[in-house]
Coordinates of N, CA, C and O in Angstrom, one line a residue:
Y8 N 155.5 17.6 92.1 CA 154.5 18.6 91.7 C 154.8 19.9 92.4 O 155.0 19.9 93.6
Y9 N 154.7 21.0 91.6 CA 154.8 22.3 92.3 C 154.0 23.4 91.4 O 153.7 23.1 90.3
Q10 N 153.7 24.5 92.1 CA 153.0 25.6 91.4 C 154.0 26.7 91.4 O 154.8 26.9 92.4
K11 N 153.9 27.6 90.4 CA 154.8 28.8 90.3 C 153.9 30.0 90.1 O 153.0 30.0 89.2
F12 N 154.1 31.1 90.8 CA 153.4 32.3 90.7 C 154.3 33.5 90.7 O 155.3 33.5 91.4
G13 N 153.9 34.6 90.0 CA 154.6 35.8 90.1 C 156.0 35.9 89.4 O 156.4 34.9 88.8
T14 N 156.7 37.0 89.6 CA 158.0 37.2 89.1 C 158.8 37.9 90.2 O 158.3 38.6 91.0
G15 N 160.1 37.8 90.1 CA 161.0 38.4 91.0 C 161.9 37.4 91.7 O 162.0 36.2 91.2
H16 N 162.5 37.8 92.8 CA 163.4 36.8 93.5 C 162.6 35.6 94.0 O 161.5 35.8 94.5
P17 N 163.1 34.4 93.8 CA 162.4 33.2 94.1 C 162.3 33.0 95.6 O 163.3 33.2 96.4
I18 N 161.1 32.5 96.1 CA 160.9 32.0 97.4 C 160.1 30.7 97.3 O 159.4 30.5 96.4
I19 N 160.3 29.8 98.3 CA 159.7 28.5 98.3 C 158.8 28.4 99.6 O 159.4 28.7 100.7
L20 N 157.6 28.1 99.4 CA 156.7 27.9 100.6 C 156.5 26.4 100.7 O 156.0 25.7 99.8
L21 N 157.0 25.8 101.8 CA 157.0 24.4 102.0 C 156.1 24.0 103.2 O 156.3 24.4 104.3
H22 N 155.2 23.1 102.9 CA 154.2 22.7 103.9 C 154.8 21.6 104.8 O 155.8 21.0 104.5
D23 N 154.1 21.3 105.9 CA 154.5 20.3 106.8 C 153.8 19.0 106.4 O 153.0 18.9 105.5
Y24 N 154.1 17.9 107.1 CA 153.5 16.6 106.8 C 152.0 16.7 107.0 O 151.5 17.5 107.8
F25 N 151.3 15.8 106.3 CA 149.8 15.7 106.4 C 149.1 16.9 105.9 O 148.0 17.2 106.3
Q26 N 149.8 17.8 105.1 CA 149.2 18.9 104.5 C 149.6 19.0 103.0 O 150.3 18.1 102.6
D27 N 149.3 20.0 102.3 CA 149.8 20.2 101.0 C 149.9 21.7 100.8 O 149.7 22.5 101.7
G28 N 150.4 22.1 99.6 CA 150.6 23.5 99.3 C 149.4 24.4 99.4 O 149.6 25.7 99.5
S29 N 148.2 23.9 99.4 CA 147.1 24.7 99.5 C 147.0 25.5 100.8 O 146.2 26.5 100.9
I30 N 147.8 25.1 101.8 CA 147.7 25.9 103.1 C 148.3 27.3 102.9 O 148.1 28.1 103.7
F31 N 148.9 27.5 101.8 CA 149.5 28.9 101.5 C 148.7 29.7 100.6 O 149.1 30.8 100.1
D32 N 147.5 29.2 100.3 CA 146.6 29.9 99.3 C 146.5 31.4 99.6 O 146.5 32.3 98.7
K33 N 146.3 31.8 100.8 CA 146.1 33.2 101.2 C 147.4 34.0 101.0 O 147.4 35.3 100.9
L34 N 148.5 33.4 101.1 CA 149.8 34.1 101.0 C 150.3 34.3 99.6 O 151.1 35.2 99.3
I35 N 149.9 33.4 98.7 CA 150.4 33.4 97.3 C 150.2 34.7 96.6 O 151.1 35.3 96.0
A36 N 149.0 35.2 96.6 CA 148.7 36.5 95.9 C 149.5 37.6 96.3 O 150.2 38.3 95.5
P37 N 149.6 38.0 97.6 CA 150.4 39.1 98.0 C 151.9 38.9 97.8 O 152.6 39.8 97.3
L38 N 152.4 37.7 98.0 CA 153.8 37.4 97.8 C 154.2 37.5 96.3 O 155.3 38.0 96.0
S39 N 153.3 37.0 95.5 CA 153.6 37.0 94.0 C 153.7 38.3 93.4 O 154.1 38.5 92.2
L40 N 153.3 39.4 94.1 CA 153.4 40.8 93.6 C 154.9 41.2 93.5 O 155.3 42.0 92.7
S41 N 155.7 40.6 94.4 CA 157.1 41.0 94.4 C 158.1 39.8 94.2 O 159.3 40.1 94.0
Y42 N 157.6 38.6 94.3 CA 158.5 37.4 94.2 C 158.0 36.4 93.2 O 156.8 36.4 92.9
T43 N 158.9 35.5 92.8 CA 158.4 34.3 92.1 C 158.2 33.3 93.3 O 159.2 33.0 94.0
V44 N 157.0 32.8 93.4 CA 156.6 32.0 94.5 C 156.5 30.6 94.0 O 155.7 30.3 93.1
Y45 N 157.3 29.6 94.6 CA 157.2 28.2 94.3 C 156.5 27.5 95.5 O 156.9 27.7 96.6
V46 N 155.5 26.7 95.1 CA 154.8 26.0 96.2 C 154.8 24.5 95.8 O 153.9 24.0 95.1
P47 N 155.8 23.7 96.3 CA 155.8 22.3 96.0 C 155.0 21.5 97.0 O 154.7 22.0 98.1
D48 N 154.5 20.4 96.5 CA 153.9 19.4 97.5 C 155.0 18.3 97.7 O 155.6 17.8 96.8
L49 N 155.1 18.0 99.0 CA 156.1 16.9 99.4 C 155.6 15.6 98.7 O 154.4 15.4 98.4
R50 N 156.6 14.8 98.5 CA 156.3 13.5 97.9 C 155.1 12.8 98.7 O 155.1 12.6 99.9
G51 N 154.1 12.4 97.9 CA 153.0 11.7 98.5 C 151.9 12.5 99.0 O 150.9 12.0 99.5
Y52 N 152.0 13.9 98.9 CA 151.0 14.8 99.4 C 150.5 15.6 98.3 O 151.2 15.9 97.4
G53 N 149.2 16.1 98.5 CA 148.6 17.0 97.5 C 148.7 16.3 96.1 O 148.2 15.2 95.9
M54 N 149.2 17.1 95.1 CA 149.3 16.6 93.7 C 150.5 15.8 93.4 O 150.7 15.4 92.3
S55 N 151.5 15.7 94.4 CA 152.7 15.0 94.1 C 152.5 13.5 94.0 O 151.6 12.9 94.7
Q56 N 153.3 12.9 93.1 CA 153.2 11.5 92.9 C 154.1 10.8 93.9 O 154.9 11.4 94.6
G57 N 153.9 9.5 94.0 CA 154.8 8.7 94.9 C 154.2 8.5 96.2 O 153.2 9.1 96.6
E58 N 154.9 7.7 97.0 CA 154.4 7.4 98.3 C 155.1 8.3 99.3 O 156.3 8.5 99.2
S59 N 154.4 8.8 100.3 CA 155.1 9.6 101.3 C 156.0 8.7 102.1 O 155.7 7.6 102.5
T60 N 157.2 9.2 102.3 CA 158.2 8.4 103.0 C 158.3 8.7 104.5 O 158.7 7.8 105.3
H61 N 158.0 9.9 104.9 CA 158.1 10.4 106.3 C 159.6 10.2 106.8 O 159.8 10.1 107.9
Y62 N 160.5 10.3 105.8 CA 161.9 10.3 106.2 C 162.5 11.6 105.9 O 162.4 12.1 104.8
Y63 N 163.0 12.3 106.9 CA 163.5 13.6 106.7 C 164.6 13.7 105.7 O 164.8 14.6 104.9
Q64 N 165.5 12.6 105.7 CA 166.6 12.6 104.7 C 166.1 12.6 103.3 O 166.6 13.4 102.5
T65 N 165.1 11.8 103.0 CA 164.5 11.8 101.6 C 163.9 13.1 101.3 O 164.1 13.6 100.2
D66 N 163.1 13.7 102.2 CA 162.5 15.0 101.9 C 163.5 16.1 101.8 O 163.4 16.9 100.9
A67 N 164.6 16.0 102.5 CA 165.7 17.0 102.4 C 166.4 16.9 101.0 O 166.7 17.9 100.4
E68 N 166.6 15.7 100.6 CA 167.2 15.4 99.3 C 166.3 15.9 98.2 O 166.7 16.5 97.2
D69 N 165.0 15.7 98.3 CA 164.0 16.1 97.3 C 164.0 17.7 97.2 O 164.0 18.3 96.2
M70 N 164.0 18.3 98.4 CA 164.0 19.8 98.4 C 165.3 20.4 97.9 O 165.3 21.4 97.3
A71 N 166.5 19.8 98.2 CA 167.7 20.2 97.7 C 167.7 20.2 96.2 O 168.2 21.1 95.5
S72 N 167.2 19.1 95.6 CA 167.1 19.0 94.2 C 166.2 20.0 93.6 O 166.5 20.6 92.6
F73 N 165.1 20.3 94.3 CA 164.1 21.3 93.9 C 164.7 22.7 93.9 O 164.6 23.5 92.9
I74 N 165.5 23.0 94.9 CA 166.1 24.3 95.0 C 167.1 24.5 93.9 O 167.2 25.5 93.3
R75 N 167.9 23.4 93.6 CA 168.9 23.5 92.5 C 168.1 23.8 91.2 O 168.5 24.6 90.4
K76 N 167.0 23.1 91.0 CA 166.2 23.4 89.8 C 165.7 24.8 89.7 O 165.7 25.5 88.7
V77 N 165.2 25.3 90.9 CA 164.7 26.7 90.9 C 165.8 27.7 90.6 O 165.6 28.6 89.8
N78 N 167.0 27.4 91.2 CA 168.1 28.3 90.9 C 168.5 28.3 89.4 O 168.8 29.4 88.9
N79 N 168.4 27.2 88.8 CA 168.7 27.1 87.3 C 167.6 27.8 86.5 O 167.9 28.5 85.5
I80 N 166.3 27.7 86.9 CA 165.2 28.3 86.1 C 165.3 29.8 86.3 O 165.1 30.5 85.3
S81 N 165.5 30.3 87.5 CA 165.3 31.7 87.7 C 166.5 32.5 87.5 O 166.5 33.8 87.4
N82 N 167.7 31.9 87.3 CA 169.0 32.6 87.3 C 169.2 33.5 88.5 O 170.0 34.4 88.4
K83 N 168.4 33.3 89.5 CA 168.6 34.0 90.8 C 168.7 32.9 91.9 O 168.1 31.9 91.8
R84 N 169.5 33.2 92.9 CA 169.7 32.3 94.0 C 168.5 32.3 94.9 O 168.1 33.3 95.4
C85 N 167.9 31.1 95.1 CA 166.8 31.0 96.1 C 167.4 30.7 97.4 O 168.1 29.7 97.7
E86 N 167.2 31.6 98.4 CA 167.8 31.5 99.7 C 166.7 31.5 100.8 O 167.0 31.3 101.9
N87 N 165.4 31.7 100.4 CA 164.4 31.8 101.4 C 163.5 30.6 101.3 O 162.9 30.4 100.3
I88 N 163.3 30.0 102.4 CA 162.4 28.8 102.5 C 161.5 29.1 103.7 O 162.0 29.2 104.8
L89 N 160.2 29.2 103.5 CA 159.3 29.5 104.5 C 158.4 28.3 104.8 O 158.1 27.6 104.0

């Protein structure tokens, strides 16, 4: 699960464990004025389905797949992960 806001060069806001994308609610509006902001929930957190793995390797693979998807959608390279 992810949310998408705004237009422009893509950035991804990625939360830590035991949180979800809502921790970025105050940042989304100002960032979306200049960027396409993607806010995914890690597997098992927030609105994402599945069980949380707490394995960095699995989360890294999920995020690498997500970045590839974002790059294909936006036709712009996503290089910023906050």
